Amino acid sequence: MARNSPFDPELVRELAGLISETDLTEIEVEKGDLRIRVARQPAQVVSVAAPHHSPAPVPAAAAAPAPAAAMVAPPAKPSAREHPGAVTSPMVGTAYRRPSPEAKPFVEVGTRVEAGQRVLLIEAMKTFNDIVAPRSGTVTEVLFEDGQPVEFGEPLMIIE
Amino acid sequence: MELSPHARALGYALDVRAVTGSTNDDAAAALRAGASGPLWIVATRQEAGRGRLGRTWASPEGNLYASVALVAPCPMREAPQLGYLAGLALLDAVRAVAPEGAAGRFALKWPNDLLLDGGKLAGILLDGVARADGRTGLVMGFGVNVVAAPADAPYAVARLADVAPGIGRERLFLALSDALAERLTAFAGADPQVRLARLREAWLTQAAGREGGARVRVADGFKQGRVAGLDGQGRLLLETEAGIETIEAGDMTIISRDMRERRDSHPHEGRR
């Protein structure tokens, strides 16, 4: 985020301190063309992302974590984020796999999609945003649970 | 039903329908089909009016159901915060048609409702639409209880007729088309570095729940506190006993002193 600007570890440290004091999950500071965003994973968010290279026997998104087993998982692997077929979140919000609670999911693992096809929705402040396939291919992974909070840039789906 | 002269001069178009499924769906379809916008769609009646994810929005005749289709009003990641602009525009509109001295009876409720005397007068729903040309499409949908409010709502409701009897949906739409064009023009001309922050500040001055407090139903229960602000993403900052909580989605109930006990025995129901 601090591209082309001198990195300021003091400021980051200060923001990190402020985050833990205030219970915020994220702070973004902008000054001129310097922008620093400090965020932390809220404790109740359980990432269900499976490393995309592991031969998962069941689709990751189908496995609801049992409450007893719920623990803070590490953020999605960089491998998913950097995957050329990753569909990433353009905003902070809540991701949905279907247009309404009773409707069928837009896509499932194995669904063949065309570039520009709607594959999920992200709700933020009562705004429902289409998220479309950036390219044609087959959905090989769904990396979020229906109704899960998501962060900016978080990989949500892999299309190969 | 007609647009304000100001909106017409700015290139807004109007499509009036007797009955439709949902004006938001119609506006989204127009954007997907390549409409160059801005286009208002107004219906006398909706057969599939909707609120948040699958909830229905009661749509009898006489109330206002209006959606505006916009092309590239902002980058997509900023789109959710334009809901605050929509709320402010609707607030401008009802104040413009209400009698003098009534302005203080209206307030905005996070994220996107308009209240009259604490009851829900209107709901706003936005849809971000992906277009084949890569430009962001945005639909702002307004449902306003002009003459009728649902009798079975699990929350307090209000009608415009309670404060401005005799004001019909046509008159309200004229004011809304005017206010929205005005607000969007100002937004488009403002410094992109600060325009969202200004919008949030303006919204906050009109927000309910800053004093009496609010309760928000979130995925795992309720959070109660005072509406303290909005963060840089437009999320709600609720000051609770445990500290400041950041809330991205949830149904809010405003708590006023005389309402507190009644509300406690009737927790707000919602599907999500």
Coordinates of C-alpha atoms in Angstrom, one line a residue:
Chain A
M1 CA 0.0 0.0 0.0
A2 CA 2.9 2.3 0.7
R3 CA 4.3 2.0 -2.8
N4 CA 6.6 4.9 -3.9
S5 CA 6.6 6.2 -0.4
P6 CA 9.1 5.8 2.4
F7 CA 8.0 3.0 4.7
D8 CA 7.2 4.3 8.1
P9 CA 7.5 1.6 10.7
E10 CA 6.8 4.0 13.5
L11 CA 3.4 4.9 12.1
V12 CA 2.5 1.3 11.5
R13 CA 3.5 0.5 15.1
E14 CA 1.3 3.4 16.3
L15 CA -1.6 2.3 14.2
A16 CA -1.2 -1.3 15.4
G17 CA -1.3 0.0 19.0
L18 CA -4.4 2.0 18.3
I19 CA -6.1 -1.1 16.7
S20 CA -5.6 -3.2 19.8
E21 CA -6.7 -0.4 22.1
T22 CA -9.9 0.4 20.3
D23 CA -10.9 -3.1 19.2
L24 CA -11.1 -2.0 15.6
T25 CA -10.3 -4.6 13.0
E26 CA -8.8 -2.1 10.5
I27 CA -7.4 1.3 10.2
E28 CA -6.5 3.1 7.0
V29 CA -4.5 6.3 7.0
E30 CA -4.0 8.4 3.9
K31 CA -1.6 11.3 3.6
G32 CA -0.7 12.6 0.2
D33 CA 0.0 9.5 -1.9
L34 CA 1.0 7.5 1.1
R35 CA -1.7 5.1 2.3
I36 CA -1.2 2.7 5.1
R37 CA -3.8 0.1 6.1
V38 CA -3.4 -2.0 9.2
A39 CA -5.8 -4.8 9.7
R40 CA -6.2 -7.8 11.9
Q41 CA -8.2 -11.0 11.5
P42 CA -11.2 -10.8 13.8
A43 CA -11.1 -13.8 16.2
Q44 CA -14.5 -15.2 15.2
V45 CA -13.6 -15.4 11.5
V46 CA -12.6 -18.9 10.7
S47 CA -10.9 -19.2 7.4
V48 CA -11.9 -22.4 5.5
A49 CA -9.4 -21.9 2.7
A50 CA -7.7 -25.1 1.8
P51 CA -4.3 -24.8 0.1
H52 CA -5.3 -25.1 -3.6
H53 CA -2.5 -27.6 -4.4
S54 CA -3.7 -30.2 -1.8
P55 CA -6.0 -32.9 -3.2
A56 CA -8.9 -32.1 -0.9
P57 CA -11.3 -35.0 -0.9
V58 CA -14.3 -32.7 -0.3
P59 CA -14.8 -29.1 -1.5
A60 CA -13.5 -26.9 1.3
A61 CA -16.6 -24.7 1.4
A62 CA -18.8 -27.7 2.1
A63 CA -17.1 -28.5 5.4
A64 CA -18.7 -26.4 8.1
P65 CA -16.2 -26.1 11.0
A66 CA -17.6 -27.6 14.2
P67 CA -17.8 -25.0 16.9
A68 CA -15.5 -27.0 19.2
A69 CA -12.9 -27.2 16.5
A70 CA -13.2 -23.5 15.6
M71 CA -9.9 -21.8 15.9
V72 CA -8.2 -18.9 14.2
A73 CA -6.9 -20.2 11.0
P74 CA -4.1 -18.5 9.2
P75 CA -5.3 -16.1 6.5
A76 CA -5.7 -17.8 3.1
K77 CA -2.5 -19.0 1.7
P78 CA -0.6 -16.6 -0.5
S79 CA -0.8 -19.4 -3.1
A80 CA -4.5 -18.8 -3.5
R81 CA -4.2 -15.1 -3.6
E82 CA -1.5 -15.2 -6.3
H83 CA -3.2 -18.0 -8.2
P84 CA -3.8 -16.6 -11.8
G85 CA -7.4 -17.9 -11.6
A86 CA -8.2 -16.4 -8.3
V87 CA -11.4 -14.3 -8.0
T88 CA -10.5 -11.8 -5.2
S89 CA -12.8 -9.5 -3.2
P90 CA -12.9 -5.9 -4.5
M91 CA -14.2 -4.7 -1.1
V92 CA -14.8 -5.4 2.5
G93 CA -18.1 -7.0 3.0
T94 CA -20.1 -10.2 3.3
A95 CA -19.9 -12.8 0.6
Y96 CA -22.9 -14.8 -0.6
R97 CA -23.0 -17.8 -2.9
R98 CA -26.6 -17.3 -3.9
P99 CA -28.9 -14.4 -4.9
S100 CA -31.3 -15.0 -2.0
P101 CA -31.4 -17.4 1.0
E102 CA -33.7 -19.9 -0.8
A103 CA -32.0 -19.7 -4.2
K104 CA -29.5 -22.1 -5.7
P105 CA -25.8 -21.1 -5.5
F106 CA -24.6 -19.2 -8.6
V107 CA -21.9 -21.8 -9.1
E108 CA -20.5 -25.0 -7.6
V109 CA -17.1 -26.6 -7.8
G110 CA -17.0 -28.0 -11.2
T111 CA -19.3 -25.4 -12.8
R112 CA -18.1 -24.2 -16.2
V113 CA -18.3 -20.4 -16.3
E114 CA -17.8 -17.7 -19.0
A115 CA -15.8 -14.5 -18.5
G116 CA -18.2 -11.9 -17.1
Q117 CA -20.6 -14.4 -15.6
R118 CA -21.8 -13.6 -12.1
V119 CA -20.3 -16.1 -9.6
L120 CA -21.1 -14.5 -6.2
L121 CA -22.4 -11.4 -4.4
I122 CA -20.7 -9.2 -1.8
E123 CA -22.9 -7.2 0.4
A124 CA -21.6 -4.1 2.1
M125 CA -23.9 -1.6 3.8
K126 CA -27.0 -3.0 2.0
T127 CA -25.3 -2.7 -1.4
F128 CA -25.2 -6.0 -3.2
N129 CA -22.4 -6.2 -5.7
D130 CA -22.0 -8.6 -8.6
I131 CA -18.7 -10.4 -8.6
V132 CA -18.1 -11.9 -12.0
A133 CA -15.6 -14.4 -13.4
P134 CA -12.6 -12.6 -14.7
R135 CA -12.1 -15.3 -17.3
S136 CA -13.7 -18.4 -18.7
G137 CA -13.0 -21.8 -17.1
T138 CA -14.1 -24.2 -14.5
V139 CA -14.6 -23.4 -10.8
T140 CA -12.1 -25.6 -9.0
E141 CA -12.4 -24.1 -5.5
V142 CA -14.8 -22.0 -3.5
L143 CA -12.8 -20.5 -0.6
F144 CA -15.6 -18.9 1.5
E145 CA -18.7 -19.9 3.4
D146 CA -22.1 -18.4 2.4
G147 CA -22.5 -15.3 4.5
Q148 CA -18.9 -15.0 5.5
P149 CA -17.2 -11.6 6.1
V150 CA -14.5 -11.0 3.6
E151 CA -11.6 -8.5 3.3
F152 CA -10.4 -6.5 0.4
G153 CA -8.2 -8.6 -1.8
E154 CA -9.2 -11.9 -0.2
P155 CA -9.3 -14.8 -2.7
L156 CA -12.9 -16.2 -2.9
M157 CA -12.8 -18.6 -5.7
I158 CA -10.4 -20.3 -8.1
I159 CA -11.4 -20.6 -11.8
E160 CA -9.0 -22.7 -14.0
Chain B
M1 CA -44.8 11.2 -12.8
E2 CA -42.0 13.5 -14.0
L3 CA -38.4 14.3 -13.4
S4 CA -37.4 17.6 -11.9
P5 CA -36.3 20.1 -14.6
H6 CA -32.8 20.1 -13.1
A7 CA -32.5 16.3 -13.4
R8 CA -33.8 16.4 -17.0
A9 CA -31.3 19.1 -17.9
L10 CA -28.5 16.8 -16.5
G11 CA -29.6 14.0 -18.8
Y12 CA -31.6 11.8 -16.5
A13 CA -34.3 9.8 -18.3
L14 CA -37.5 8.3 -16.8
D15 CA -39.3 5.1 -17.5
V16 CA -42.7 4.8 -15.7
R17 CA -44.3 1.3 -15.4
A18 CA -47.7 0.3 -14.0
V19 CA -46.6 -3.0 -12.6
T20 CA -43.3 -4.7 -12.5
G21 CA -41.4 -7.3 -10.5
S22 CA -38.8 -5.0 -8.9
T23 CA -37.6 -1.6 -10.1
N24 CA -34.1 -2.5 -8.9
D25 CA -34.1 -5.6 -11.1
D26 CA -35.4 -3.6 -14.0
A27 CA -32.7 -1.0 -13.5
A28 CA -30.0 -3.6 -13.2
A29 CA -31.2 -5.3 -16.4
A30 CA -31.0 -2.0 -18.2
L31 CA -27.4 -1.5 -17.0
R32 CA -26.5 -5.1 -18.0
A33 CA -28.0 -4.4 -21.4
G34 CA -25.6 -1.5 -21.8
A35 CA -27.8 1.5 -20.8
S36 CA -25.7 4.6 -20.8
G37 CA -27.7 6.0 -17.8
P38 CA -28.7 7.8 -15.8
L39 CA -32.1 6.3 -15.9
W40 CA -35.0 6.3 -13.4
I41 CA -37.5 3.5 -13.3
V42 CA -40.7 4.1 -11.3
A43 CA -43.5 1.6 -10.8
T44 CA -47.0 2.0 -9.5
R45 CA -46.9 -1.5 -8.0
Q46 CA -44.1 -4.1 -7.5
E47 CA -44.9 -7.8 -7.5
A48 CA -41.5 -8.9 -6.2
G49 CA -40.3 -5.8 -4.3
R50 CA -37.3 -6.9 -2.2
G51 CA -35.3 -5.8 0.8
R52 CA -32.1 -7.3 2.1
L53 CA -31.4 -10.8 0.6
G54 CA -34.7 -12.3 -0.3
R55 CA -36.9 -10.3 2.2
T56 CA -40.0 -8.9 0.5
W57 CA -40.8 -5.2 0.4
A58 CA -44.6 -4.7 0.6
S59 CA -45.5 -2.7 -2.5
P60 CA -49.1 -1.6 -2.6
E61 CA -50.3 1.2 -4.8
G62 CA -49.8 4.8 -3.7
N63 CA -46.3 4.3 -2.3
L64 CA -43.2 5.2 -4.2
Y65 CA -41.0 2.5 -5.8
A66 CA -38.2 4.1 -7.7
S67 CA -34.8 3.0 -8.8
V68 CA -32.1 4.9 -10.6
A69 CA -29.5 3.2 -12.9
L70 CA -26.1 4.9 -12.8
V71 CA -23.1 4.2 -14.9
A72 CA -19.7 4.5 -13.3
P73 CA -20.6 7.0 -10.5
C74 CA -17.5 5.8 -8.6
P75 CA -15.0 2.9 -8.5
M76 CA -16.7 -0.3 -7.5
R77 CA -15.1 -0.6 -4.1
E78 CA -16.6 2.8 -3.2
A79 CA -20.1 1.8 -4.3
P80 CA -21.4 0.7 -0.9
Q81 CA -20.8 4.2 0.5
L82 CA -22.9 5.8 -2.2
G83 CA -25.8 4.3 -0.1
Y84 CA -25.1 7.2 2.3
L85 CA -25.5 9.6 -0.6
A86 CA -28.8 8.0 -1.5
G87 CA -30.0 8.3 2.1
L88 CA -29.1 12.0 2.2
A89 CA -30.9 12.6 -1.1
L90 CA -34.0 11.0 0.1
L91 CA -33.8 12.9 3.3
D92 CA -33.5 16.2 1.3
A93 CA -36.6 15.1 -0.7
V94 CA -38.9 14.4 2.2
R95 CA -37.8 17.5 4.0
A96 CA -38.6 19.5 0.8
V97 CA -42.2 18.2 0.7
A98 CA -42.9 18.1 4.4
P99 CA -44.3 21.2 6.3
E100 CA -41.8 23.6 7.7
G101 CA -40.7 22.7 11.2
A102 CA -40.9 18.9 10.5
A103 CA -37.3 18.5 9.4
G104 CA -36.2 17.2 12.8
R105 CA -38.7 14.4 12.8
F106 CA -36.7 12.6 10.1
A107 CA -33.4 10.7 10.6
L108 CA -31.3 8.2 8.8
K109 CA -30.7 4.7 10.3
W110 CA -27.6 2.7 9.5
P111 CA -27.0 1.5 7.0
N112 CA -29.7 2.7 4.8
D113 CA -33.2 3.4 6.1
L114 CA -35.1 6.6 6.6
L115 CA -37.1 7.1 9.8
L116 CA -40.0 9.4 10.7
D117 CA -40.6 9.8 14.4
G118 CA -38.5 6.6 14.9
G119 CA -40.6 4.5 12.5
K120 CA -39.3 3.1 9.2
L121 CA -40.5 5.4 6.5
A122 CA -38.4 4.1 3.6
G123 CA -35.8 1.6 2.7
I124 CA -32.9 1.9 0.3
L125 CA -31.3 -1.0 -1.5
L126 CA -28.3 -0.8 -3.8
D127 CA -27.1 -3.2 -6.4
G128 CA -23.7 -3.1 -7.9
V129 CA -23.8 -4.4 -11.5
A130 CA -20.9 -5.8 -13.5
R131 CA -21.2 -4.7 -17.1
A132 CA -19.6 -6.3 -20.2
D133 CA -17.8 -3.0 -20.9
G134 CA -16.0 -3.1 -17.6
R135 CA -17.7 0.0 -16.2
T136 CA -19.4 -0.2 -12.8
G137 CA -23.1 0.0 -12.9
L138 CA -24.9 1.0 -9.7
V139 CA -28.6 0.8 -8.9
M140 CA -30.1 2.8 -6.1
G141 CA -33.6 1.7 -5.2
F142 CA -36.0 3.6 -3.0
G143 CA -39.2 2.2 -1.4
V144 CA -41.1 4.9 0.4
N145 CA -44.3 4.4 2.5
V146 CA -46.1 7.4 1.2
V147 CA -49.7 6.5 2.0
A148 CA -49.4 2.9 3.5
A149 CA -47.1 1.2 5.8
P150 CA -47.0 -2.6 6.4
A151 CA -49.2 -3.6 9.3
D152 CA -47.3 -6.7 10.2
A153 CA -43.7 -5.4 10.3
P154 CA -41.7 -6.6 13.2
Y155 CA -40.5 -3.0 13.8
A156 CA -42.0 0.5 14.1
V157 CA -43.2 1.9 10.8
A158 CA -44.3 5.3 9.5
R159 CA -46.0 6.9 6.4
L160 CA -45.2 10.2 4.8
A161 CA -48.9 10.9 5.1
D162 CA -48.3 11.1 8.9
V163 CA -46.3 14.3 8.5
A164 CA -47.3 15.5 5.0
P165 CA -50.9 14.5 4.2
G166 CA -51.8 15.2 0.6
I167 CA -48.3 14.8 -0.7
G168 CA -48.4 12.0 -3.3
R169 CA -45.7 9.9 -4.8
E170 CA -45.4 12.1 -7.9
R171 CA -44.6 15.1 -5.8
L172 CA -42.1 13.1 -3.7
F173 CA -40.5 11.7 -6.8
L174 CA -40.0 15.1 -8.3
A175 CA -38.2 16.2 -5.2
L176 CA -36.1 13.0 -5.1
S177 CA -35.0 13.2 -8.7
D178 CA -34.0 16.7 -8.0
A179 CA -32.1 16.0 -4.8
L180 CA -30.3 13.0 -6.1
A181 CA -29.1 14.8 -9.2
E182 CA -27.9 17.6 -7.0
R183 CA -26.0 15.3 -4.6
L184 CA -24.5 13.2 -7.3
T185 CA -23.3 16.2 -9.3
A186 CA -21.6 17.6 -6.2
F187 CA -20.1 14.2 -5.4
A188 CA -18.7 13.9 -9.0
G189 CA -17.1 17.3 -8.8
A190 CA -15.6 16.9 -5.3
D191 CA -12.0 16.0 -4.6
P192 CA -11.8 12.2 -4.8
Q193 CA -9.5 12.1 -1.8
V194 CA -12.0 13.5 0.6
R195 CA -15.4 13.1 -1.0
L196 CA -16.2 9.8 0.8
A197 CA -15.1 11.2 4.2
R198 CA -17.3 14.3 3.6
L199 CA -20.2 12.0 2.7
R200 CA -19.8 10.0 5.9
E201 CA -19.6 13.1 8.0
A202 CA -22.8 14.6 6.4
W203 CA -24.6 11.3 6.9
L204 CA -23.5 11.0 10.5
T205 CA -25.0 14.4 11.4
Q206 CA -28.4 13.0 10.4
A207 CA -28.0 9.5 12.0
A208 CA -30.4 8.0 14.6
G209 CA -28.9 6.3 17.6
R210 CA -26.2 8.7 18.5
E211 CA -27.8 9.6 21.8
G212 CA -30.4 7.0 22.8
G213 CA -28.4 4.2 21.4
A214 CA -29.0 1.3 19.1
R215 CA -29.1 -2.5 19.0
V216 CA -27.8 -4.3 16.0
R217 CA -28.6 -7.9 15.2
V218 CA -25.4 -9.4 13.8
A219 CA -24.7 -13.0 12.7
D220 CA -24.0 -14.3 16.2
G221 CA -26.4 -12.3 18.3
F222 CA -27.0 -8.6 19.3
K223 CA -24.7 -5.7 19.9
Q224 CA -25.9 -2.7 21.8
G225 CA -24.4 0.7 22.1
R226 CA -24.2 4.2 20.8
V227 CA -23.7 5.1 17.1
A228 CA -20.3 6.6 17.3
G229 CA -19.3 6.9 13.7
L230 CA -18.4 5.3 10.4
D231 CA -14.9 3.9 9.5
G232 CA -13.1 4.5 6.3
Q233 CA -15.0 1.7 4.6
G234 CA -18.3 3.0 5.7
R235 CA -18.8 0.4 8.4
L236 CA -20.6 1.3 11.6
L237 CA -18.6 2.1 14.7
L238 CA -20.8 1.2 17.7
E239 CA -19.6 2.2 21.1
T240 CA -20.5 -0.6 23.4
E241 CA -19.6 -1.4 27.0
A242 CA -16.8 -3.6 25.6
G243 CA -15.4 -0.8 23.5
I244 CA -15.8 0.3 19.9
E245 CA -17.2 -2.5 17.7
T246 CA -17.0 -2.3 13.9
I247 CA -20.1 -3.7 12.2
E248 CA -20.2 -4.4 8.6
A249 CA -23.7 -5.9 8.3
G250 CA -26.7 -6.2 10.5
D251 CA -30.3 -5.0 11.3
M252 CA -30.4 -2.1 13.6
T253 CA -33.1 -1.1 16.1
I254 CA -32.9 2.4 17.5
I255 CA -33.5 2.6 21.2
S256 CA -35.2 5.6 22.6
R257 CA -35.8 5.9 26.3
D258 CA -39.6 5.3 26.2
M259 CA -39.1 2.4 23.8
R260 CA -36.4 0.6 25.7
E261 CA -38.7 -1.7 27.7
R262 CA -41.0 -2.5 24.8
R263 CA -38.2 -3.4 22.5
D264 CA -36.6 -5.7 25.0
S265 CA -39.6 -8.0 24.9
H266 CA -39.8 -7.9 21.1
P267 CA -36.3 -8.6 19.6
H268 CA -36.3 -7.7 16.0
E269 CA -36.8 -10.7 13.7
G270 CA -34.9 -11.0 10.5
R271 CA -34.0 -13.9 8.3
R272 CA -30.3 -13.0 8.1

